[in-house]
Structure formats: C-alpha cells, structure tokens
Coordinates of C-alpha atoms in Angstrom, one line a residue:
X1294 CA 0.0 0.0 0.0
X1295 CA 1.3 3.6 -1.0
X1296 CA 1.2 6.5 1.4
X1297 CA 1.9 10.3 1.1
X1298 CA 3.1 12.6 3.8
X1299 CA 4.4 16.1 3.6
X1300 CA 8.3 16.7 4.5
X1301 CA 9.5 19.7 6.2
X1302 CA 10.4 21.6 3.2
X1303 CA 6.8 21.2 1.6
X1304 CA 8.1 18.1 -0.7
X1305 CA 6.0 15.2 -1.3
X1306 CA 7.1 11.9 0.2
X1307 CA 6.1 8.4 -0.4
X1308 CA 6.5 5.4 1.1
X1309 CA 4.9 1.5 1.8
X1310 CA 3.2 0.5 4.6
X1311 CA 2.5 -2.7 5.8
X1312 CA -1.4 -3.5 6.5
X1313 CA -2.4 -6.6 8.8
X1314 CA -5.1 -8.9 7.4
X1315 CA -7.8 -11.4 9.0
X1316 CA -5.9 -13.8 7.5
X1317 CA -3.5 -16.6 9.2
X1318 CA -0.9 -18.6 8.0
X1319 CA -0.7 -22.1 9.0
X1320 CA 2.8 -24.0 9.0
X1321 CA 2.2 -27.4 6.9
X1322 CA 2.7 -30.5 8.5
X1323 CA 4.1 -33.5 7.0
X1324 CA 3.4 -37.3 6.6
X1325 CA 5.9 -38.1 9.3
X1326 CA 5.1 -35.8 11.6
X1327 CA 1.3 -36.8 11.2
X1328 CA 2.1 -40.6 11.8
X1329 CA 4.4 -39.4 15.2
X1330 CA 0.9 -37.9 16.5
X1331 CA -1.0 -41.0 15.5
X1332 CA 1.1 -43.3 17.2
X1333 CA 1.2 -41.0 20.4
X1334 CA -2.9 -40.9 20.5
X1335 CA -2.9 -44.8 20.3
X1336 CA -0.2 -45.1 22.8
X1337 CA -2.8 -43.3 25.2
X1338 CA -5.8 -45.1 24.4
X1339 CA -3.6 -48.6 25.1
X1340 CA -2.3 -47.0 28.6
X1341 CA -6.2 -46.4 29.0
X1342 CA -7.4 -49.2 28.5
X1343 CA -4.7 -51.3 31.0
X1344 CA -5.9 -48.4 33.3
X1345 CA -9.5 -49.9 33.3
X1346 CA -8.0 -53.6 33.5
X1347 CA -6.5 -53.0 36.8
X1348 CA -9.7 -50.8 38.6
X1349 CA -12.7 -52.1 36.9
X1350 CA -14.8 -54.7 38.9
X1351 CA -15.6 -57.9 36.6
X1352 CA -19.2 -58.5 35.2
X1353 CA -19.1 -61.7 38.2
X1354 CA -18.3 -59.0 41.0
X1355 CA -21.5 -57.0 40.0
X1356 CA -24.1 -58.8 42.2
X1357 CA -26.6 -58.0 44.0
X1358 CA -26.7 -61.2 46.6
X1359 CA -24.0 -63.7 47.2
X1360 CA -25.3 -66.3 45.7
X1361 CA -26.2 -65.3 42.4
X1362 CA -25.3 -66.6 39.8
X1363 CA -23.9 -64.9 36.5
X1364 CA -26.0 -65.9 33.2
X1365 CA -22.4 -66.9 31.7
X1366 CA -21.9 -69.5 34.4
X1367 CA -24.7 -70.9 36.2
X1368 CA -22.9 -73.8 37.8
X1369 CA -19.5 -72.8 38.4
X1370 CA -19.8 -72.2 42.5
X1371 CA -21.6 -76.1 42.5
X1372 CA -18.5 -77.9 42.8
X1373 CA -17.6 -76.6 45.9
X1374 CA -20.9 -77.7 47.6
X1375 CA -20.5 -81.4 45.8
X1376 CA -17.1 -82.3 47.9
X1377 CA -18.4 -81.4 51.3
X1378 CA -21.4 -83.4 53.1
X1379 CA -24.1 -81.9 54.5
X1380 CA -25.6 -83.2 58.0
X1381 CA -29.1 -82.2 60.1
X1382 CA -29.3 -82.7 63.5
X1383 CA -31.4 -85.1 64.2
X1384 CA -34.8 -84.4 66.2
X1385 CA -35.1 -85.2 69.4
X1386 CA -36.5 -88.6 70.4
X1387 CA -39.4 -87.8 73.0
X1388 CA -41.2 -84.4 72.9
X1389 CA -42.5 -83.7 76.2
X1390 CA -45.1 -81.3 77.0
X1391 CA -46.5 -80.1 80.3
X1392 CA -50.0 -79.0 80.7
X1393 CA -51.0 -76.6 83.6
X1394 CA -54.5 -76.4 85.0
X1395 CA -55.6 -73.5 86.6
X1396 CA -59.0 -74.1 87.0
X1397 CA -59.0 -74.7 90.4
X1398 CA -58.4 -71.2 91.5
X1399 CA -61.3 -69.3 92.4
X1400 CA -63.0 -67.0 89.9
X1401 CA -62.5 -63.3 90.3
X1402 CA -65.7 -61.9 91.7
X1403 CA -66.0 -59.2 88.4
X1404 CA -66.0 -62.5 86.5
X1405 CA -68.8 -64.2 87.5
X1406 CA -72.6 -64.9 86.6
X1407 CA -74.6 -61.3 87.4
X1408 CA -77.9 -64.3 87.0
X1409 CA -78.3 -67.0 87.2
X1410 CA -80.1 -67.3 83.9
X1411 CA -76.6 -66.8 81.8
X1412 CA -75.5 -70.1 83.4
X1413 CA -78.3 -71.9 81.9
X1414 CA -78.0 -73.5 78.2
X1415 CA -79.3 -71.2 75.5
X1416 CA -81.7 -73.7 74.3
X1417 CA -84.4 -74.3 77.5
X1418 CA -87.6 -75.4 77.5
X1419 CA -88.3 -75.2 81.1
X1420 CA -88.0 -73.1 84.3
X1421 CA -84.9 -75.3 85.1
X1422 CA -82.7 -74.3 82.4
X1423 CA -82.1 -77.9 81.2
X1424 CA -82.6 -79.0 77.7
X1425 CA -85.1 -82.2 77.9
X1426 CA -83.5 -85.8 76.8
X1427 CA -83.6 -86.2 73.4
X1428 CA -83.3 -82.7 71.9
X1429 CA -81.6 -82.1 68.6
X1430 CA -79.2 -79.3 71.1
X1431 CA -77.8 -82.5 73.0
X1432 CA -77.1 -84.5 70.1
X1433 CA -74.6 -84.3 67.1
X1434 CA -74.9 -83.1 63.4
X1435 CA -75.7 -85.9 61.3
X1436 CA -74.4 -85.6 58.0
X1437 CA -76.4 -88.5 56.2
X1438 CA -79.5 -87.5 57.8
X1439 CA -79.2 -83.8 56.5
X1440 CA -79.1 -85.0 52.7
X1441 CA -81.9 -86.8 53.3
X1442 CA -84.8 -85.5 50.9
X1443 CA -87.5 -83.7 52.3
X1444 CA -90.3 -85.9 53.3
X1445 CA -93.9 -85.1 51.7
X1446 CA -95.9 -83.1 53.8
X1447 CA -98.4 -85.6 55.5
X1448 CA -102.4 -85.8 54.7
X1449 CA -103.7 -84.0 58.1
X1450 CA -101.8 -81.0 57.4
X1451 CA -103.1 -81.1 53.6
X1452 CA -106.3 -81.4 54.7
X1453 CA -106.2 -78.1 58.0
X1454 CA -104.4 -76.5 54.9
X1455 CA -107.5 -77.1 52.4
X1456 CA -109.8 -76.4 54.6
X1457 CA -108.1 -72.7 56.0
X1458 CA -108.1 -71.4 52.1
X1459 CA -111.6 -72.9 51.7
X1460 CA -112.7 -70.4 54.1
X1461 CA -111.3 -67.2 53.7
X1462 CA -112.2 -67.5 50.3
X1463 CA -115.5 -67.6 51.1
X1464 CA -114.9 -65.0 53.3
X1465 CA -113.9 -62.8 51.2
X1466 CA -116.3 -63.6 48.4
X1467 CA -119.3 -62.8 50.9
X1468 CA -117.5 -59.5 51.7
X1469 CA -116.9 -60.2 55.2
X1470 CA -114.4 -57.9 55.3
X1471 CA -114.3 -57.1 59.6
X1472 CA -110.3 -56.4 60.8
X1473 CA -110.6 -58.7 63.4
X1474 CA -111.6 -61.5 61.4
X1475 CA -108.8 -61.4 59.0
X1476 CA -106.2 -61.0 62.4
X1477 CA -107.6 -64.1 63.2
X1478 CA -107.2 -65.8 59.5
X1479 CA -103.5 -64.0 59.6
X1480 CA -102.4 -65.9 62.5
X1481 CA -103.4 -69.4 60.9
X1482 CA -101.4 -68.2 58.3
X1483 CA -98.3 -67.9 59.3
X1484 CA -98.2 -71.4 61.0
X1485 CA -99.6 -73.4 57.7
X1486 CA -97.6 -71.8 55.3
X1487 CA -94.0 -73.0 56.1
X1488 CA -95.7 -76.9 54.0
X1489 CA -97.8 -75.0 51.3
X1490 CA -96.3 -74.8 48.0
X1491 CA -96.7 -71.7 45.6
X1492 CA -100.1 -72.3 44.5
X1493 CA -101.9 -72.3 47.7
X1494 CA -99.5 -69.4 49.0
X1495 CA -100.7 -67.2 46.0
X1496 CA -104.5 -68.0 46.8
X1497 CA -103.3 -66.8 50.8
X1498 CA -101.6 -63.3 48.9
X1499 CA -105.3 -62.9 46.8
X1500 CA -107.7 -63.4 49.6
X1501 CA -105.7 -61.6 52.1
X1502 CA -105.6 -58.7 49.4
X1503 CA -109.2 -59.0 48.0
X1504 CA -110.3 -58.6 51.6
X1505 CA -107.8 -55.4 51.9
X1506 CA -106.2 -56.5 54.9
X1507 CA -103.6 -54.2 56.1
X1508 CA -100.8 -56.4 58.2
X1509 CA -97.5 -55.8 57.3
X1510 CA -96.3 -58.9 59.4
X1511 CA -97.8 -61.6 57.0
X1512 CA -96.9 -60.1 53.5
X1513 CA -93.8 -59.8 54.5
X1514 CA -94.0 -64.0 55.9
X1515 CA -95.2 -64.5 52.3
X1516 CA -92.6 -62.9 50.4
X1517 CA -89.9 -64.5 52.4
X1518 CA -92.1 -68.3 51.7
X1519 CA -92.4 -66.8 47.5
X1520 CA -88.5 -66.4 47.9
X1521 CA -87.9 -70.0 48.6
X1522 CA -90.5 -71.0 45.5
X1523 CA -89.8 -68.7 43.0
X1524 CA -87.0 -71.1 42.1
X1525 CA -88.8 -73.9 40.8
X1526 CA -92.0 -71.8 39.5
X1527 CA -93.2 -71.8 36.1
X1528 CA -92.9 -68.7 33.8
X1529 CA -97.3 -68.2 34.3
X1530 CA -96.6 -68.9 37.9
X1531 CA -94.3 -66.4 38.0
X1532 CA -96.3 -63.7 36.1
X1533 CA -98.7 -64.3 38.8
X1534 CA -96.5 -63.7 41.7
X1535 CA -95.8 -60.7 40.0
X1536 CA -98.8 -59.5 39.7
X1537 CA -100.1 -60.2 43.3
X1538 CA -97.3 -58.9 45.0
X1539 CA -97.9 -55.1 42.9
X1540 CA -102.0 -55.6 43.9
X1541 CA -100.7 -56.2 47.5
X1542 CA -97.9 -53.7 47.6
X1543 CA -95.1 -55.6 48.6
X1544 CA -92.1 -54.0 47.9
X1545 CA -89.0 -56.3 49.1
X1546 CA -86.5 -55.2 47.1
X1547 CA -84.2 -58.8 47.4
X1548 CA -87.5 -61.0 46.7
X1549 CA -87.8 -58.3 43.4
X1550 CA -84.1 -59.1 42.8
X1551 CA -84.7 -63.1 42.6
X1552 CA -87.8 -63.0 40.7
X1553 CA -85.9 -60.4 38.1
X1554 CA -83.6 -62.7 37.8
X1555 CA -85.5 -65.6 36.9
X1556 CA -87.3 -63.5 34.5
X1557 CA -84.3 -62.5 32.9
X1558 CA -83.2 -65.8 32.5
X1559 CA -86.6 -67.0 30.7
X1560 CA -87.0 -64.3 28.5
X1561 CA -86.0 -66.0 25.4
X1562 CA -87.4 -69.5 26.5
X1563 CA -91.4 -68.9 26.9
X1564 CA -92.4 -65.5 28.1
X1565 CA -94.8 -63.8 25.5
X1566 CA -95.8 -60.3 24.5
X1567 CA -98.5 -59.7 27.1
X1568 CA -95.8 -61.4 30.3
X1569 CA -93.5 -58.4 29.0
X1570 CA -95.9 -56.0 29.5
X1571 CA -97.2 -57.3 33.1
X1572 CA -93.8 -57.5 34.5
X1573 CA -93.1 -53.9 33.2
X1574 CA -96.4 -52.6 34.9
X1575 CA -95.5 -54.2 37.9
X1576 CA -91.6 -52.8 38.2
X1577 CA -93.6 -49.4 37.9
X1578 CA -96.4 -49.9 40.5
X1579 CA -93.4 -51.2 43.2
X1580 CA -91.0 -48.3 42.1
X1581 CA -88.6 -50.8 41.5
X1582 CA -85.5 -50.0 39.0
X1583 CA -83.9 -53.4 37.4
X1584 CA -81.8 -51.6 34.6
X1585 CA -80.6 -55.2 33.0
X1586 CA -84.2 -56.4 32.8
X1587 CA -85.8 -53.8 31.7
X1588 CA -83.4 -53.0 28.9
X1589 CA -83.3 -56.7 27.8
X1590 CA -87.3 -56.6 27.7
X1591 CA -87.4 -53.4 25.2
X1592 CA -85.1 -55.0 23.2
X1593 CA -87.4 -58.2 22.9
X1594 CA -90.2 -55.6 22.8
X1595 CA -88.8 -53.1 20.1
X1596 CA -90.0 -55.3 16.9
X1597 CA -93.4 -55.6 18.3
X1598 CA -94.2 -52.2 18.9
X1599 CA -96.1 -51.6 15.8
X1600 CA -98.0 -55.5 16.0
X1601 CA -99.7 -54.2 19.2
X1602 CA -103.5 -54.8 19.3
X1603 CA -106.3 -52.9 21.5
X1604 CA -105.9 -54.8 24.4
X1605 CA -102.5 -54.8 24.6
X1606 CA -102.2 -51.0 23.9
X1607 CA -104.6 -50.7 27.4
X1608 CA -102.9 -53.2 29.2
X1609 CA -99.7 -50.9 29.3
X1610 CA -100.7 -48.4 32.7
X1611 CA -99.7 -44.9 32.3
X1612 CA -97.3 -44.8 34.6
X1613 CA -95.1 -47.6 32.9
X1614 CA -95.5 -45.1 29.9
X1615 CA -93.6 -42.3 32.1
X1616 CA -91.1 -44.2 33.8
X1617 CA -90.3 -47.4 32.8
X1618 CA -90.0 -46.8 28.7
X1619 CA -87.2 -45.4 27.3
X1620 CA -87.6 -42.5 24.6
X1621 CA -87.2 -44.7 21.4
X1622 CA -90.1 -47.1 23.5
X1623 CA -92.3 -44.3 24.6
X1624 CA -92.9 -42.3 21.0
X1625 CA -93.2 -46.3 19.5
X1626 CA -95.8 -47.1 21.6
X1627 CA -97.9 -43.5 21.4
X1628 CA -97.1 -44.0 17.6
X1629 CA -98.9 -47.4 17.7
X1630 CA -101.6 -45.9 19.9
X1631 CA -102.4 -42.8 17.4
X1632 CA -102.7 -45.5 14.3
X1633 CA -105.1 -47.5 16.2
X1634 CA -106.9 -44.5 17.8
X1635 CA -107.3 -45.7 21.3
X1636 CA -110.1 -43.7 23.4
X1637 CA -112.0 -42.4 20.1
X1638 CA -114.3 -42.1 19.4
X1639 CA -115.6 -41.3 23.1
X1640 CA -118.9 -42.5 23.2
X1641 CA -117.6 -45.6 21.8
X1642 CA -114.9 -46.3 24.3
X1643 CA -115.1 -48.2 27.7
X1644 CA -115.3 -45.6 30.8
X1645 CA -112.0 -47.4 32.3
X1646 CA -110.4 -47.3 29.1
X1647 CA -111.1 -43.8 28.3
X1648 CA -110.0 -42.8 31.9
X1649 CA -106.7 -44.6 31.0
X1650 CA -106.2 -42.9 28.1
X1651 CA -107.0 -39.1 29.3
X1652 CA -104.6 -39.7 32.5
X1653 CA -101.8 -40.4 30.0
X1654 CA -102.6 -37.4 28.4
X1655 CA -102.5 -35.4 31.4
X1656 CA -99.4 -36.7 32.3
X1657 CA -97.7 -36.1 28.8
X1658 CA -99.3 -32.3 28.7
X1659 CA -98.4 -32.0 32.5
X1660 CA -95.8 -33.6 33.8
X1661 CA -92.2 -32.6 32.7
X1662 CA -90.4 -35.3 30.5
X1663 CA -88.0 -34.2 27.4
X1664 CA -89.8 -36.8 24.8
X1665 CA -90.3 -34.8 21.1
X1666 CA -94.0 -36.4 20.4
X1667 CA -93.8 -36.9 16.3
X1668 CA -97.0 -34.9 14.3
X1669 CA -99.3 -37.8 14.5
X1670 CA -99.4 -38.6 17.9
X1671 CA -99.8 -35.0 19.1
X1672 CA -102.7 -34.7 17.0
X1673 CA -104.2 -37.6 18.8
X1674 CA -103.8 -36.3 21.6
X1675 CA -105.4 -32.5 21.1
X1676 CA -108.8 -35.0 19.7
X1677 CA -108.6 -37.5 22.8
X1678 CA -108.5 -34.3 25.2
X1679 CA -111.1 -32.2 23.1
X1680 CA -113.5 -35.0 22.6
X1681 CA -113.5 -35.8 26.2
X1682 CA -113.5 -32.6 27.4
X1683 CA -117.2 -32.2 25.4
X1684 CA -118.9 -35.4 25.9
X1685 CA -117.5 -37.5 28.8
X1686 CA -119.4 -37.6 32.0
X1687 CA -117.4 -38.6 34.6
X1688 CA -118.8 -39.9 37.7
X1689 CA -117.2 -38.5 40.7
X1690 CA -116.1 -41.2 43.5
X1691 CA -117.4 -40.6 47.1
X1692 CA -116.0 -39.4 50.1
X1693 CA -115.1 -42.2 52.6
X1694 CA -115.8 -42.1 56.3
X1695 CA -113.2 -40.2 57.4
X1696 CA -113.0 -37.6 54.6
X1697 CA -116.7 -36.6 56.0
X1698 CA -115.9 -36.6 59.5
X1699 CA -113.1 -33.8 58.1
X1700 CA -115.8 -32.1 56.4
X1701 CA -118.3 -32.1 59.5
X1702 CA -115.6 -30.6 61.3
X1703 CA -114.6 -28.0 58.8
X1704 CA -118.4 -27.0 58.2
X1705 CA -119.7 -27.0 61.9
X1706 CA -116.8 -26.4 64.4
X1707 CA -114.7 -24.2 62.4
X1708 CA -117.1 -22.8 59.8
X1709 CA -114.9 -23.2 56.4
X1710 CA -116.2 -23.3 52.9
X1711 CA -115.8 -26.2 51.3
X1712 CA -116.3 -27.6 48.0
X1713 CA -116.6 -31.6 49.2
X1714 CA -116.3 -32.9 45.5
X1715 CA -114.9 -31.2 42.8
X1716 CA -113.8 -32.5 39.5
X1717 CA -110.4 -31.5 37.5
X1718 CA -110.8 -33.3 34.2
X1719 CA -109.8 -37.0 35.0
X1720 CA -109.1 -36.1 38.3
X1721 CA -111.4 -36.0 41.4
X1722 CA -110.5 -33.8 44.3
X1723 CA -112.1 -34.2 47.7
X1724 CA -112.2 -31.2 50.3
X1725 CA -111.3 -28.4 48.4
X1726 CA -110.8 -25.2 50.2
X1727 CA -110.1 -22.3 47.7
X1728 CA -107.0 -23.5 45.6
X1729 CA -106.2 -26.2 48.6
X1730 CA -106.9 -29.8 48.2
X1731 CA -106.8 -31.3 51.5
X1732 CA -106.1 -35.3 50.7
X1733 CA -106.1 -38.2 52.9
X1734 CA -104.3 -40.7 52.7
X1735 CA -105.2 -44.6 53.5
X1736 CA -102.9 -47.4 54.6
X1737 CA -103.5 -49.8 52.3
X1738 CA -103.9 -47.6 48.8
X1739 CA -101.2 -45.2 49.5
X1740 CA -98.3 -47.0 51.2
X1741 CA -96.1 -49.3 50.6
X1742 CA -95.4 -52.8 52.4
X1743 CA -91.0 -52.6 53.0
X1744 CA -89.8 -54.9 55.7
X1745 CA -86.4 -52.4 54.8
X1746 CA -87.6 -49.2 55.9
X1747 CA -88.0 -50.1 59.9
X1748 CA -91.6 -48.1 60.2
X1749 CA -91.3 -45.8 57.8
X1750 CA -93.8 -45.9 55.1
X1751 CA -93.0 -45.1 51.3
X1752 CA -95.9 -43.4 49.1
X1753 CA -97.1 -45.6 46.2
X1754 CA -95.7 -44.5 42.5
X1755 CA -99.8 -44.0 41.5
X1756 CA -100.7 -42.0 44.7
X1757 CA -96.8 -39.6 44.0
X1758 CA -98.3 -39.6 40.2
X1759 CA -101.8 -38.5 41.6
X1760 CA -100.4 -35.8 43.8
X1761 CA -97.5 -34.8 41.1
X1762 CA -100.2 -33.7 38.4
X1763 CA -102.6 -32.2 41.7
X1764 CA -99.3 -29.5 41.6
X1765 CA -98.9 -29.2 38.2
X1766 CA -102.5 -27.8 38.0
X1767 CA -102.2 -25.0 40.3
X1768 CA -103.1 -26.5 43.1
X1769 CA -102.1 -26.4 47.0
X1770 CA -101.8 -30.1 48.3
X1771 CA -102.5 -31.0 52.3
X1772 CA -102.0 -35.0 53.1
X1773 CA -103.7 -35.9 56.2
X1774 CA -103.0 -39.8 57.6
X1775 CA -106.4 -41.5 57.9
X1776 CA -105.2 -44.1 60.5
X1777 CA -103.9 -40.6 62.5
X1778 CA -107.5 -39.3 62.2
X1779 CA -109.3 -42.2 63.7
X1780 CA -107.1 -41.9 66.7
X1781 CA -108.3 -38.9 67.6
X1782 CA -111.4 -39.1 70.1
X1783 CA -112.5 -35.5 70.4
X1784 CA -113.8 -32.7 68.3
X1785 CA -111.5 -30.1 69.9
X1786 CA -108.5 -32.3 68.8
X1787 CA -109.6 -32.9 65.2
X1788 CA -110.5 -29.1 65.4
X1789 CA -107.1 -27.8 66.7
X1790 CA -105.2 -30.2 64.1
X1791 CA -106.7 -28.9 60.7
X1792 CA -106.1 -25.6 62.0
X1793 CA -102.5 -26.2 62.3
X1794 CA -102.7 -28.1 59.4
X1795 CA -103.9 -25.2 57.3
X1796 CA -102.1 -22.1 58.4
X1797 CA -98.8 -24.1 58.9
X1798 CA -99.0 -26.2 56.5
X1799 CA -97.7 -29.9 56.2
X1800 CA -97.8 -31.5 59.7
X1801 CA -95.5 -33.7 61.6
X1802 CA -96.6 -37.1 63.4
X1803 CA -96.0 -36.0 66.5
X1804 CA -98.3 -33.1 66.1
X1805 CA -101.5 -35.5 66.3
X1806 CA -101.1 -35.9 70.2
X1807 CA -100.1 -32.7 71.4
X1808 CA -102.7 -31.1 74.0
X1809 CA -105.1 -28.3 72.8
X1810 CA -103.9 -26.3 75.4
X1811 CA -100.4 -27.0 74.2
X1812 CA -101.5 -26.1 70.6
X1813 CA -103.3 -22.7 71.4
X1814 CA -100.1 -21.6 73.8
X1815 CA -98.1 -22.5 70.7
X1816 CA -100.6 -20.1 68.1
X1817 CA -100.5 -16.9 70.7
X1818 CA -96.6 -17.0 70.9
X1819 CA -96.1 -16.8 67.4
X1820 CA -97.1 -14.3 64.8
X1821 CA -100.4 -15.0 63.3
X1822 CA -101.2 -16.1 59.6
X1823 CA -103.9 -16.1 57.6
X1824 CA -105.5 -19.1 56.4
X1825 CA -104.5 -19.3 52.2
X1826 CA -108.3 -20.7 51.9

C-alpha cells in the first residue's frame, strides 16, 4: 500500500506501509510428523485401556446377593458344595409337654354370673334351664341325615291347609271384610304356610288382598315363603306372583331381585308379548329399578311395537308409559296408539279405558319429560282431550268415612267453605278449600309394604303420580293420615289439628297428640297467619 506525507520543506514523500489482514498462516505438517501424533494418540488409548483392567470390577463381582449366579456361568460355584457333606441334627426322640390347669383357683368376683339365667344352656324349654333328653341341642350333626330328601308333607296338614283357604275364600267372596276377622285368619297363616307350596300361598296373597287386609307382618311372611318358590316356578306362575305382589304392595327389594332374575333368564325360552308387558307394569307400580331387565325386555319388545292390538295397547298403565320406557319405546308405543286411535271415538270407548287414556294425556301435557312427540301422535292427543272434554261424564267417586268426618268438622266447628267434590278433568278432588286440596291418605292404597324401611312408610308411585299432576295444576296439596284421624277421640283435637294443618301447612306425626292447650299456647306465641283458603 502507497502512502503520502508532507516533508519539512513542503516536498511530497512516499513510502509502503504494511497493513495486517484477517488472514493466518498455518505451517504445513508433514506425513511423518502426522504418523508421530497418530502413534502417540494410540499409545494413550492402550495405557487407558490397561488403566481400566486394573480398577474395573468384573461382570461376576456386579451382584446383588452372594449367591447369584452370573448368566455366563450358572454352575461354576456347584462344585464346591458337591465335595463337602451336609448333616441335620437329628430331632429329638421324645417331645414332652407339660399341661398346667388352673381351673381350680377361684373366679375373680367381676368374672362371675350377674344371674343365674346366663349359666343356663341357651336352648331351655323349662324353668330349670335344662334341655329335655332327646333334643336335637344335646345331640350331634348328622351328616347322612341332613341330605336326606324332604319328606312329603303328611295328609292331616293337607287337609287343615284345604280347609283354612276354603274359608277365607268364602270369606272374602261374601264381603266379610271385619279387621278382626282377618287378624284371626292372619295368625293361621303364618303357622300353615311353612308346607304349602306356591299355588296355595298365592290363593293366601289374593284373599288376604281381595279382603284389603292391612298387616304388614304376614306379606312380609309370604314374600320370604315366595322367595324360597320362585325357584322352581313356572314362567305363568311367576307372572302371577308378580302380579299379586304389585295388587298387595309388597315392595321387598331382594324378593324383586330373585324374581328379576329368573325372569331374565326366561326371556328368550317362553315368556310372550303380554308377560312383558305385566312384569313392566308391575316394576312401575313397586317403584322398583332393574336396569338389565328392563333394557333386555325393550329390546325383545322393540319389533313388536307396531303389531300391538287394543288390548295390549290398554294393558300398558300410564305410569309404565312415564317411567319405565325409554324414549325410542315411549314415542313407538304412542305412535302405535295414534294409528289405532285408542279412546275415540268417546262414546264408543269403555269408561276405564277412556279414563286410561286421558290420565296419560295429562301426564304427557303435565308432567315434565324431554320426549319430542312426532305430528301424528300429538294430534291424537289435542282429539282425545277435546272430545273428552265435550262429551265425557265422569262420575265423581265418594268421600269415605273419614273424609266426611273432616268435612263435619270444617263446616260445623270451624265454619270453612268447602267444595266436598270437585272434579279436574280425569281427576277427582275431595275437600277443596279455595286452591287447597286437602287429601287423605289410606294405609292400604297409599303405602307401601318394605320390611327395609323399619316403620317408615313409602308413598305408592300411582298416589306420588296423583299428587304430582294435583301441583302441576295449580293447586295447593294437604295430606292428612287416615289411620292418624281415627285416633283422635274429640272434636277439639280434630279441630285444633286442621287448624294447624292449614295455616302451617304440612304437619308432623307427633303433632297428632299434642294437648289443645299445648296447641293454642303454641298459636299466641307466634305471629299470626292467615289461612290461604
């Protein structure tokens, strides 16, 4: 590179000047010089390698016991167990053992008896606390004779048993229907059926539930006897129980178990259309939920949806409709029900059909489930209810006993309108007190039968439908017990009860046998309410 400068005397001067580059200059390195470094890596590598000789551990000193065995050498530490032998002391030639009995120290006094009946045997048939000779307690469990068949049950006892269903079915046919009566036939139950077989226990269940008797002890001593039978029952026979047991309001939910069960496993053998349809009807009258049953009976049921005749079509109860179908079986079977025109035309129609068939419309209309009715079917519908709205005459049912006694009260001692009878389409209300619908309710219609519940009573799935479409409709419901009622013995009671009953509202049980003193104390120390009637 050229550079210019000026001198002292003005004069241009020139000169080079060396500029450093970027650039670097390597020395070259020769073929001997790169086979000296070659040979000096590998003489490292080599003094390496005899390092790791000397300090690593071999793959057999890697264990994790002592007496494992490498996978190269399975047997090489056998040899030194082969040379030696191995010896076992040998066991001793008596065993002694020394027993101790302390039982002849006296008993601590905390131990003792407190009576003297815990020192009697648990079995006693006497004052004495002694087992007679000869009972089965004092003998020992014979095998052979336990897998002896059962013996037939003998003629005598065929015969009291005969006779006993003789006569409460004429009982019952002659409408002798007294309380103490069927105590006494209840009682002679429950010692002859432990020998009757299933057919003479379901005529037992039908008398006792034609006559409406209202003991929960022996329905709950037949279902335990119809749990032993069930078994061994034909599919008819088992239709039957079915059907007696929803009439009687049974609801043992292990007996329903069993007898699901056994239906299940007959479906495909010999049930028909119409045995689907009862044991469906009945699941919904008990309230009872068997998902694997009920699903395998729509599936069987699914094809035949659109065969249904008439009857069949009424032998299906509304409330199976709402809460044992599915979707898919619900708008089939409404489907099948619009093609055939069930209920129209009115005056044509049985009064208990036509009932039927309005109550499932008030409960489609009414009560609240998610199911898209197709085009056909809701047009049924709006012609079932406008037809029956114009030309059927329903004919109201009466008030029972206590219902009036209620009304005698209301009208005379505490001078309340009421409407007495008062009909809501397919419904009939009783004691109607502006928009309040004071109902009773009966033992034997609106309960249950559960030997699970300890007391408490469950409200039948017809009587919750009843009182479920009551409140859709506007109106305010009131239950009053009817067995409650009749325990009451003086006007001033009954009087001082609906009056709690109505400004309070729903009661508890213990309210029925409260003073009226106690009652009136109660009403001036808190605020007061006005009636809603």
């Amino acid at each position: 590179m050229v550079a210019y400068a000026n001198g002292e005397d003005g004069e241009l001067l020139c000169g080079f000047v060396k500029v450093w580059t970027s650039e670097r200059n390597y020395p070259r390195v020769r073929a001997s010089e790169r086979a000296r470094l070659r040979a000096e890596h590998s003489g490292k590598e080599d003094e390496f390698e005899a390092f790791c000789a000397k300090t690593m551990p071999a793959p057999e000193d890697v264990r994790e016991d002592v007496i494992e065995k490498p996978p190269t050498d399975a047997f090489r530490h056998d040899a030194q167990y082969m040379a030696t032998h191995i010896s076992i002391v040998p066991p001793a030639e008596k065993l002694e053992l020394t027993v101790r009995d302390t039982r002849t120290r006296p008993i601590p006094a905390s131990l003792t008896a407190t009576h003297a009946a815990l020192e009697h045997p648990l079995r006693s048939s006497d004052r004495h606390g002694f087992a007679p000779p000869g009972h089965p307690s004092d003998q020992f469990y014979d095998a052979a004779a336990a897998r002896v068949p059962p013996q037939p049950v003998p003629d005598g006892t065929q015969k009291l048993e005969l006779e006993f269903l003789e006569t409460i079915e004429a009982s019952w046919a002659t409408g002798e229907s007294q309380p103490e009566l069927w105590g006494q036939y209840a009682k002679r139950a429950e010692e002859l059926l432990i020998t009757m077989p299933l057919d003479r226990i379901l005529r037992v269940l039908k008398a006792f539930v034609m006559a409406r008797y209202r003991g929960a002890d022996l329905l709950n001593r037949i279902g335990s006897e119809l749990a032993r039978e069930v078994k061994s029952a034909s599919s008819t026979r088992l239709c039957q129980v079915f059907h007696w047991l929803a009439r009687a309001g049974l609801r043992d939910q292990t007996l329903m178990s069993l007898m699901g069960n056994e239906a299940l496993f007959r479906l495909s053998d010999d049930f028909v259309l119409d045995m689907y349809v009862e044991v469906m009807n009945v699941h919904a009258r008990l309230d009872v939920r068997n998902p694997r049953l009920v699903g395998a009976m729509l599936r069987e049921m699914a094809p035949f949806f659109r065969e249904l005749s008439k009857d069949q079509c009424t032998s299906v109860i509304p409330l199976t409709v709402m809460s044992i179908f599915s979707d898919e079986a619900r708008v089939a079977y409404l489907s099948r029900c619009a093609e055939l025109n069930m209920g129209l035309p009115v005056r044509m129609t049985k009064p208990d059909v036509l009932r039927q068939f309005r109550l499932l419309e008030d409960c489609l209309r009414l009560d609240y489930h998610p199911t898209v009715l197709p085009a056909q079917v809701q047009l049924w519908l709006q012609n079932l209810k406008a037809e029956s709205e114009a030309h059927d005459a329903i004919i109201p049912t009466p008030l029972s006993d206590v219902e009036k006694d209620i009304l005698r009260i209301l009208e005379q001692e505490m001078d309340v309108a009421v409407t007495p009878i008062l009909q809501d389409s397919v419904l009939t209300l009783h004691l109607v007190l502006g928009k309040t619908v004071l109902q009773v309710m009966d033992a034997y219609d609106d309960y249950y039968v559960t030997p699970a519940m300890g007391g408490q009573r469950l409200v039948r799935a017809e009587t919750k439908l009843q009182q479920r479409l009551i409140w859709r409709r506007g109106w305010r419901l009131l239950t009053l017990d009817a067995e409650e009622w009749k325990k009451l013995t003086d006007d001033i009671y009954k009087k001082d009860l609906l009056e709690e009953l109505l400004i309070h509202g729903q009661h508890k049980p213990e309210h029925f046998f409260r003073t009226p003193h106690a009652i009136r104390s109660e009403k001036q120390s808190s605020v007061c309410m006005v009636p809603s009637w």
